[in-house]
Amino acid sequence: MKIGIADTNFAWVDMASIAIGIIKENSKHDIERYTVPGFKDLSVACKRLFKEHNCDIVIAMGMAGGASIDLQCAHEAAMGIQMVQVEESKHIIEVFVFQNESDDDKELFDIAKNRTEKHTLNALALLKGKEELTKFAGQGLRQGKEDRGPINLE
Amino acid sequence: MKIGIADTNFAWVDMASIAIGIIKENSKHDIERYTVPGFKDLSVACKRLFKEHNCDIVIAMGMAGGASIDLQCAHEAAMGIQMVQVEESKHIIEVFVFQNESDDDKELFDIAKNRTEKHTLNALALLKGKEELTKFAGQGLRQGKEDRGPINLE
Amino acid sequence: MKIGIADTNFAWVDMASIAIGIIKENSKHDIERYTVPGFKDLSVACKRLFKEHNCDIVIAMGMAGGASIDLQCAHEAAMGIQMVQVEESKHIIEVFVFQNESDDDKELFDIAKNRTEKHTLNALALLKGKEELTKFAGQGLRQGKEDRGPINLE
Amino acid sequence: MKIGIADTNFAWVDMASIAIGIIKENSKHDIERYTVPGFKDLSVACKRLFKEHNCDIVIAMGMAGGASIDLQCAHEAAMGIQMVQVEESKHIIEVFVFQNESDDDKELFDIAKNRTEKHTLNALALLKGKEELTKFAGQGLRQGKEDRGPINLE
Amino acid sequence: MKIGIADTNFAWVDMASIAIGIIKENSKHDIERYTVPGFKDLSVACKRLFKEHNCDIVIAMGMAGGASIDLQCAHEAAMGIQMVQVEESKHIIEVFVFQNESDDDKELFDIAKNRTEKHTLNALALLKGKEELTKFAGQGLRQGKEDRGPINLE
């Protein structure tokens, strides 16, 4: 199978390299990479990875600045990604990191790394079938931070 | 008939198991389950449940965190679900629970359970025909909490 | 001609019955009704009323709660309705009532009734042709409340 | 060539008549008019003006009330218009006036008139070709108010 | 190859001329220009540059006023651009400048110029292939201001 990696120059962490490392450690899938200027360009990169490069799934990585206009742009990027994945019937695992998640560079890097690693494993799982992740259903898993865990009523 | 169940690892209540219990208690419909990482992945799960697994209706379950970016993501997830159901002309019953609905774990669990149960019954009703729910039209029904009831002018 | 009526169980006024009364009083058009749980399910109801039941126009009625998440959901419902009517090239007259329009049950009922009545007449007019409503162009007509009237510069 | 005019009963200025006057003064193009209740109905009017009436361009006019829900509805109307013009590859010149632009009826009328006049001339120019407006590129033109003019660095 | 340039009369900097200068300095690509009144008209200009003029990529330039309604309109413009680029599977490099980025005309001009120049070079790079920009992945590049640079953990 083939995994697409779409990433940006705008991001200030090279998340794609982290994702590629995880894929290579855990599978023998082929990888196609597509780098664009910013996250609003990811939708076309994803579509081309599906249509021209026959990817079975794409991991789309981006980072958003901290102003409210940046969140609006993130929304537009995410809507473009929804359009593509619905049209193609194939998953695009969106790995977005927001500057507002931390004021500290080290912490933001750790969030980006953790989110990328966990979501890359999610992509690998989704390639195995629709119930591969069912064992974790409703378990309060988180990417970028500690798992929340399920509500425990006892 | 076949009912699709799409759910997430992000949610911290296993709503799908509740839905499956209700379906089995109340019908002999087949069930197909598809579990994804988070609610933004539900649109593709729903589309595949329709296209590859021939589901007649899908119940899509997810939970949203309490930050404003989480509500923006919920909106993107919901828009993807609108796109799929409009394209397929088949209902996707969206069962979303928001962390902000309660600070109390027990109460949030009860909301999730009640909303899932009632909406699963709604899905079963919709499979019977377009006027199956007409007897409840304008009755102020609620999922996740007590019914509001209709305005009584007397 | 055939008019579709799409309504919800969530609403706490039975607007569909009001609309059906107005249609019967003023025309001999056939009526098809489709009742769904909430307004986010209206898009599919509308599409099916067009595709499976050959409706020429649909009146889609719903009510929204007063929290900000309810307004977000109303937006998603309205976007689904836009997608369907653009795809089908047929009007969907959206009759949405918002809880925030009045704290008083009686007043909210009157708003719902007035809006439904006037918009049902609008649907009947649109079926007659694209210039049937031109005589009211720019006249500041309102549904749910008194007409505003046009700006009078004299 | 044929110009479509889509307008509403909700608006409290008859902008369509202003637009038609400008078209007749400045061209011999045919005109087709389509009047709908409110701006959320404009998307279908525009699509039908293109598909059934073979218009080459449409001018879509509407006015928005001053509450935040009115701005949400304006957004939905505008998104419907985006969907239609992208699908048809033909311009829809959107002439929307917002109640919040002025508290004064006379001033609001003048804004509506000025915006309609200038945008009608824009529509006529676009029919002449893709570079007809290039001479005004980056000139800070405004409709509804005085031109801003370009940044002058000298 | 052919590069489309879509720009507006509303903008108060002639960004298209800056872009055309950069293209001519750095390539022998053909250029097609399309000027529209405002940024909400860019989606159709882009689609026509792809469909009628066979452009391989489009650079779409616009400026937004400072009121909240202007940001809503910018969102609608950006969504139209997402729709077109997803449909065509071709990049539209969106170069939007917001009045709120600076109160100072000179500074705003410099932002517009810098953003246009850098994004035009991005467009040229994207035409060379999907990994042309990979060397800058995660490097915190910015258009309109100084690069942020990557997080340096040492």
Tab-separated table of C-alpha atoms in Angstrom, chain D residues 34-87:
chain	number	residue	atom	x	y	z
D	34	TYR	CA	-36.243	36.509	-10.848
D	35	THR	CA	-37.610	37.663	-7.511
D	36	VAL	CA	-37.460	35.506	-4.384
D	37	PRO	CA	-38.551	35.987	-0.768
D	38	GLY	CA	-35.117	36.379	0.859
D	39	PHE	CA	-31.412	36.176	0.065
D	40	LYS	CA	-31.116	32.504	0.974
D	41	ASP	CA	-33.366	31.817	-2.022
D	42	LEU	CA	-31.043	33.656	-4.414
D	43	SER	CA	-28.780	30.667	-5.139
D	44	VAL	CA	-31.579	28.752	-6.874
D	45	ALA	CA	-32.768	31.872	-8.698
D	46	CYS	CA	-29.218	32.374	-10.022
D	47	LYS	CA	-28.843	28.756	-11.069
D	48	ARG	CA	-32.155	28.820	-12.922
D	49	LEU	CA	-31.283	32.110	-14.616
D	50	PHE	CA	-28.170	30.359	-15.952
D	51	LYS	CA	-29.670	26.956	-16.784
D	52	GLU	CA	-33.223	27.738	-17.900
D	53	HIS	CA	-32.828	31.299	-19.124
D	54	ASN	CA	-29.295	31.156	-20.553
D	55	CYS	CA	-28.023	34.233	-18.749
D	56	ASP	CA	-24.345	35.059	-19.242
D	57	ILE	CA	-23.989	36.769	-15.881
D	58	VAL	CA	-26.280	37.381	-12.913
D	59	ILE	CA	-26.497	40.310	-10.525
D	60	ALA	CA	-27.839	39.040	-7.178
D	61	MET	CA	-29.162	41.690	-4.821
D	62	GLY	CA	-30.135	41.363	-1.190
D	63	MET	CA	-30.228	43.168	2.148
D	64	ALA	CA	-29.363	41.792	5.587
D	65	GLY	CA	-30.855	42.711	8.962
D	66	GLY	CA	-28.686	43.855	11.835
D	67	ALA	CA	-28.714	40.895	14.240
D	68	SER	CA	-25.879	38.370	14.371
D	69	ILE	CA	-28.202	35.636	13.099
D	70	ASP	CA	-28.807	37.832	10.030
D	71	LEU	CA	-25.075	37.865	9.325
D	72	GLN	CA	-24.999	34.065	9.649
D	73	CYS	CA	-27.851	33.865	7.128
D	74	ALA	CA	-26.011	36.266	4.808
D	75	HIS	CA	-23.039	33.923	4.973
D	76	GLU	CA	-25.231	30.961	4.012
D	77	ALA	CA	-26.720	32.943	1.136
D	78	ALA	CA	-23.233	33.915	-0.050
D	79	MET	CA	-22.008	30.319	0.156
D	80	GLY	CA	-24.933	29.169	-1.983
D	81	ILE	CA	-24.006	31.838	-4.511
D	82	GLN	CA	-20.370	30.672	-4.481
D	83	MET	CA	-21.510	27.092	-5.146
D	84	VAL	CA	-23.602	28.152	-8.146
D	85	GLN	CA	-21.042	30.400	-9.786
D	86	VAL	CA	-18.255	27.849	-9.374
D	87	GLU	CA	-20.492	25.119	-10.822
